[in-house]
Amino acid sequence: MVNPYLSDDIIFKEILTRVPADNLHNNFRHVCRKWFESISSPRFIEAHYSNIEQGLITPGPIRFKPGWIALRFMEIKTGKMIDRFIKFRSLNPCEMPNLRSFSNGMLLLQDGQNVHNLYVVNPATSQWTSIPPFTTPIGHWFELVYVPCTQEYKVVHLFKDYHSFTFRCEIFTCGGSGGGDSWRLVDSITENRINKYFWGERVIVRCYTLEC
């Protein structure tokens, strides 16, 4: 006799990994406790992320909706445009946030008016979290990094110390066992270790060369 039911392995690997993330987050994970735990597991999230359609994302202000911004996603293969609306209570309704970095499906946005306001955003579910203000008067280079071994996101801030002629670096861990509510300062980096002075807006981070 043929079993009319699908196994959990087929449901999660072949079906749910292809369901849009916002539907998983808002609907499917609330079906039962088992589904909640499975959909929230790092293994499922990684499998689902591997099926996501690649595309381009650009932020923009929504002036007729105070406090909201839109993240417009364009699929590379089809050219289809998808708008995702996200509520930001701390943003000026007429200010457009700056997209500073991205990693593993997450975005790092900076308030266009107050540079100390940083946000890590999940564009698939419209969820976001604010980052505590960094320690310097102005920000220089930021990078959002995903660390697979700890399954954590870290915000790296590299800035110039004009008194010691070195670069300094501080790191904030978003959630997880190493999370906290403050930035952690790491060793100074002399210019000869960076090879040359640079003016770009991005800093490339490798977990095996920078202490995480």
Tab-separated table of C-alpha atoms in Angstrom:
chain	number	residue	atom	x	y	z
A	1	MET	CA	0.000	0.000	0.000
A	2	VAL	CA	1.337	3.426	-0.987
A	3	ASN	CA	1.799	5.921	1.846
A	4	PRO	CA	-0.333	8.993	0.952
A	5	TYR	CA	1.675	11.267	3.232
A	6	LEU	CA	4.906	13.089	2.459
A	7	SER	CA	7.839	12.556	4.767
A	8	ASP	CA	9.234	15.455	6.789
A	9	ASP	CA	12.457	15.178	4.813
A	10	ILE	CA	10.652	15.832	1.522
A	11	ILE	CA	8.494	18.602	3.012
A	12	PHE	CA	11.429	20.565	4.380
A	13	LYS	CA	14.108	19.857	1.749
A	14	GLU	CA	12.034	19.856	-1.437
A	15	ILE	CA	9.068	22.123	-0.657
A	16	LEU	CA	9.619	24.582	2.193
A	17	THR	CA	13.112	25.562	1.041
A	18	ARG	CA	11.425	27.039	-2.049
A	19	VAL	CA	8.728	28.984	-0.178
A	20	PRO	CA	9.354	32.774	0.063
A	21	ALA	CA	11.020	33.739	3.338
A	22	ASP	CA	8.286	36.152	4.432
A	23	ASN	CA	5.659	33.382	4.167
A	24	LEU	CA	7.866	31.025	6.158
A	25	HIS	CA	8.431	33.640	8.845
A	26	ASN	CA	4.846	34.894	9.126
A	27	ASN	CA	2.854	31.705	8.487
A	28	PHE	CA	4.527	28.315	8.086
A	29	ARG	CA	6.757	28.374	11.159
A	30	HIS	CA	3.662	28.839	13.364
A	31	VAL	CA	2.013	25.588	12.187
A	32	CYS	CA	3.470	23.629	15.094
A	33	ARG	CA	6.466	23.573	17.406
A	34	LYS	CA	8.364	21.112	15.217
A	35	TRP	CA	7.971	23.319	12.152
A	36	PHE	CA	9.021	26.372	14.160
A	37	GLU	CA	12.214	24.682	15.358
A	38	SER	CA	13.023	23.240	11.916
A	39	ILE	CA	12.425	26.466	9.980
A	40	SER	CA	14.425	28.447	12.567
A	41	SER	CA	17.375	26.045	12.490
A	42	PRO	CA	20.650	27.245	10.892
A	43	ARG	CA	20.699	24.162	8.632
A	44	PHE	CA	17.295	24.968	7.119
A	45	ILE	CA	18.123	28.678	6.796
A	46	GLU	CA	21.293	27.815	4.871
A	47	ALA	CA	19.394	25.414	2.586
A	48	HIS	CA	16.684	28.006	1.955
A	49	TYR	CA	19.257	30.731	1.260
A	50	SER	CA	20.907	28.558	-1.408
A	51	ASN	CA	17.612	28.563	-3.373
A	52	ILE	CA	17.107	32.328	-3.291
A	53	GLU	CA	17.014	34.041	-6.678
A	54	GLN	CA	20.013	36.334	-7.132
A	55	GLY	CA	19.296	39.984	-7.753
A	56	LEU	CA	20.029	43.639	-7.057
A	57	ILE	CA	18.732	45.615	-4.054
A	58	THR	CA	18.502	49.404	-3.759
A	59	PRO	CA	16.975	51.365	-0.814
A	60	GLY	CA	14.776	54.379	-1.311
A	61	PRO	CA	12.485	56.667	0.746
A	62	ILE	CA	8.703	56.347	0.829
A	63	ARG	CA	7.632	59.956	1.317
A	64	PHE	CA	3.915	59.247	1.472
A	65	LYS	CA	4.502	56.767	4.325
A	66	PRO	CA	6.416	58.569	7.113
A	67	GLY	CA	9.029	56.354	8.735
A	68	TRP	CA	8.917	53.690	6.015
A	69	ILE	CA	11.525	52.816	3.409
A	70	ALA	CA	11.347	50.527	0.406
A	71	LEU	CA	13.960	47.999	-0.630
A	72	ARG	CA	13.511	47.357	-4.330
A	73	PHE	CA	14.728	43.946	-5.481
A	74	MET	CA	15.331	43.131	-9.137
A	75	GLU	CA	15.770	39.510	-10.202
A	76	ILE	CA	18.776	39.199	-12.494
A	77	LYS	CA	17.345	36.454	-14.724
A	78	THR	CA	13.877	37.899	-15.308
A	79	GLY	CA	14.315	41.600	-14.521
A	80	LYS	CA	11.225	41.408	-12.283
A	81	MET	CA	10.995	44.180	-9.675
A	82	ILE	CA	9.765	43.441	-6.139
A	83	ASP	CA	9.232	46.141	-3.480
A	84	ARG	CA	9.708	45.329	0.196
A	85	PHE	CA	8.424	47.919	2.695
A	86	ILE	CA	10.119	48.148	6.096
A	87	LYS	CA	9.114	50.316	9.061
A	88	PHE	CA	11.909	52.365	10.653
A	89	ARG	CA	10.714	54.285	13.691
A	90	SER	CA	14.060	56.050	14.180
A	91	LEU	CA	14.476	57.383	10.650
A	92	ASN	CA	13.423	60.805	9.450
A	93	PRO	CA	10.623	60.184	6.901
A	94	CYS	CA	12.461	62.308	4.304
A	95	GLU	CA	15.897	60.765	4.846
A	96	MET	CA	17.147	57.909	2.685
A	97	PRO	CA	19.365	55.390	4.520
A	98	ASN	CA	22.710	54.468	3.010
A	99	LEU	CA	23.445	50.855	2.121
A	100	ARG	CA	26.890	50.332	3.676
A	101	SER	CA	27.385	46.570	3.398
A	102	PHE	CA	25.747	43.175	2.896
A	103	SER	CA	26.498	39.593	3.887
A	104	ASN	CA	24.714	36.252	3.570
A	105	GLY	CA	21.366	37.818	2.728
A	106	MET	CA	21.518	40.571	5.379
A	107	LEU	CA	22.015	44.302	4.800
A	108	LEU	CA	23.775	46.973	6.856
A	109	LEU	CA	22.027	50.349	6.560
A	110	GLN	CA	23.135	53.699	7.977
A	111	ASP	CA	20.805	56.595	8.754
A	112	GLY	CA	21.237	59.344	6.159
A	113	GLN	CA	20.834	62.029	8.838
A	114	ASN	CA	22.458	60.525	11.955
A	115	VAL	CA	25.513	58.474	10.960
A	116	HIS	CA	25.639	56.770	14.371
A	117	ASN	CA	22.382	54.959	13.645
A	118	LEU	CA	23.163	51.585	12.062
A	119	TYR	CA	20.659	48.840	11.248
A	120	VAL	CA	21.016	45.200	10.231
A	121	VAL	CA	18.087	44.336	7.961
A	122	ASN	CA	16.673	41.073	6.654
A	123	PRO	CA	15.031	42.186	3.383
A	124	ALA	CA	13.265	38.838	2.945
A	125	THR	CA	11.244	39.105	6.176
A	126	SER	CA	11.331	42.910	6.715
A	127	GLN	CA	12.860	42.340	10.161
A	128	TRP	CA	15.567	44.681	11.415
A	129	THR	CA	17.634	45.400	14.510
A	130	SER	CA	19.464	48.559	15.538
A	131	ILE	CA	23.179	48.605	16.382
A	132	PRO	CA	24.495	50.658	19.355
A	133	PRO	CA	26.343	53.859	18.336
A	134	PHE	CA	30.005	53.331	17.505
A	135	THR	CA	32.641	55.005	19.681
A	136	THR	CA	34.130	57.565	17.277
A	137	PRO	CA	32.680	61.005	16.388
A	138	ILE	CA	32.403	60.004	12.734
A	139	GLY	CA	32.310	56.677	10.943
A	140	HIS	CA	34.779	55.620	8.280
A	141	TRP	CA	34.511	52.094	6.858
A	142	PHE	CA	31.924	49.493	7.792
A	143	GLU	CA	31.469	45.876	6.840
A	144	LEU	CA	28.839	43.302	7.776
A	145	VAL	CA	30.362	39.835	8.133
A	146	TYR	CA	28.792	36.411	8.636
A	147	VAL	CA	30.957	33.952	10.592
A	148	PRO	CA	29.905	30.375	9.655
A	149	CYS	CA	31.682	28.651	12.555
A	150	THR	CA	29.691	30.618	15.156
A	151	GLN	CA	26.656	31.391	12.943
A	152	GLU	CA	26.840	35.038	13.994
A	153	TYR	CA	26.796	38.354	12.180
A	154	LYS	CA	29.421	40.933	13.080
A	155	VAL	CA	29.689	44.605	12.151
A	156	VAL	CA	33.302	45.678	11.591
A	157	HIS	CA	34.165	49.378	11.888
A	158	LEU	CA	37.599	50.478	10.648
A	159	PHE	CA	38.631	54.075	11.366
A	160	LYS	CA	41.705	56.280	11.172
A	161	ASP	CA	43.487	57.387	14.363
A	162	TYR	CA	45.165	60.628	13.331
A	163	HIS	CA	47.103	60.899	16.611
A	164	SER	CA	48.943	57.586	16.315
A	165	PHE	CA	48.864	57.333	12.489
A	166	THR	CA	47.257	53.921	12.665
A	167	PHE	CA	43.987	52.340	11.711
A	168	ARG	CA	41.820	51.128	14.560
A	169	CYS	CA	39.117	48.535	14.451
A	170	GLU	CA	36.091	47.784	16.592
A	171	ILE	CA	33.642	44.905	16.225
A	172	PHE	CA	30.024	44.476	17.278
A	173	THR	CA	28.502	40.990	17.452
A	174	CYS	CA	24.812	40.763	16.574
A	175	GLY	CA	23.172	38.276	18.934
A	176	GLY	CA	24.520	34.801	19.603
A	177	SER	CA	26.697	33.673	22.475
A	178	GLY	CA	29.263	36.372	21.767
A	179	GLY	CA	26.688	39.133	21.494
A	180	GLY	CA	26.480	42.158	23.728
A	181	ASP	CA	25.450	45.766	23.800
A	182	SER	CA	28.817	47.397	23.100
A	183	TRP	CA	31.593	47.526	20.527
A	184	ARG	CA	34.813	45.616	21.156
A	185	LEU	CA	38.067	47.357	20.255
A	186	VAL	CA	40.746	45.164	18.648
A	187	ASP	CA	44.450	45.790	18.126
A	188	SER	CA	45.587	48.828	16.174
A	189	ILE	CA	46.601	48.289	12.558
A	190	THR	CA	49.596	50.260	11.291
A	191	GLU	CA	49.490	51.594	7.754
A	192	ASN	CA	52.351	49.381	6.577
A	193	ARG	CA	50.237	46.326	7.477
A	194	ILE	CA	47.490	47.613	5.188
A	195	ASN	CA	50.137	48.368	2.504
A	196	LYS	CA	48.698	51.744	1.479
A	197	TYR	CA	46.217	54.413	2.444
A	198	PHE	CA	42.841	54.034	0.803
A	199	TRP	CA	39.709	56.135	0.338
A	200	GLY	CA	37.140	53.485	-0.540
A	201	GLU	CA	33.879	52.937	1.338
A	202	ARG	CA	34.248	49.161	1.831
A	203	VAL	CA	36.726	47.088	3.796
A	204	ILE	CA	37.178	43.439	2.891
A	205	VAL	CA	37.204	41.159	5.937
A	206	ARG	CA	38.691	37.674	6.103
A	207	CYS	CA	37.997	35.790	9.319
A	208	TYR	CA	41.422	34.162	9.268
A	209	THR	CA	43.278	37.510	9.189
A	210	LEU	CA	41.075	39.646	11.427
A	211	GLU	CA	40.187	38.545	14.937
A	212	CYS	CA	36.430	38.019	15.134
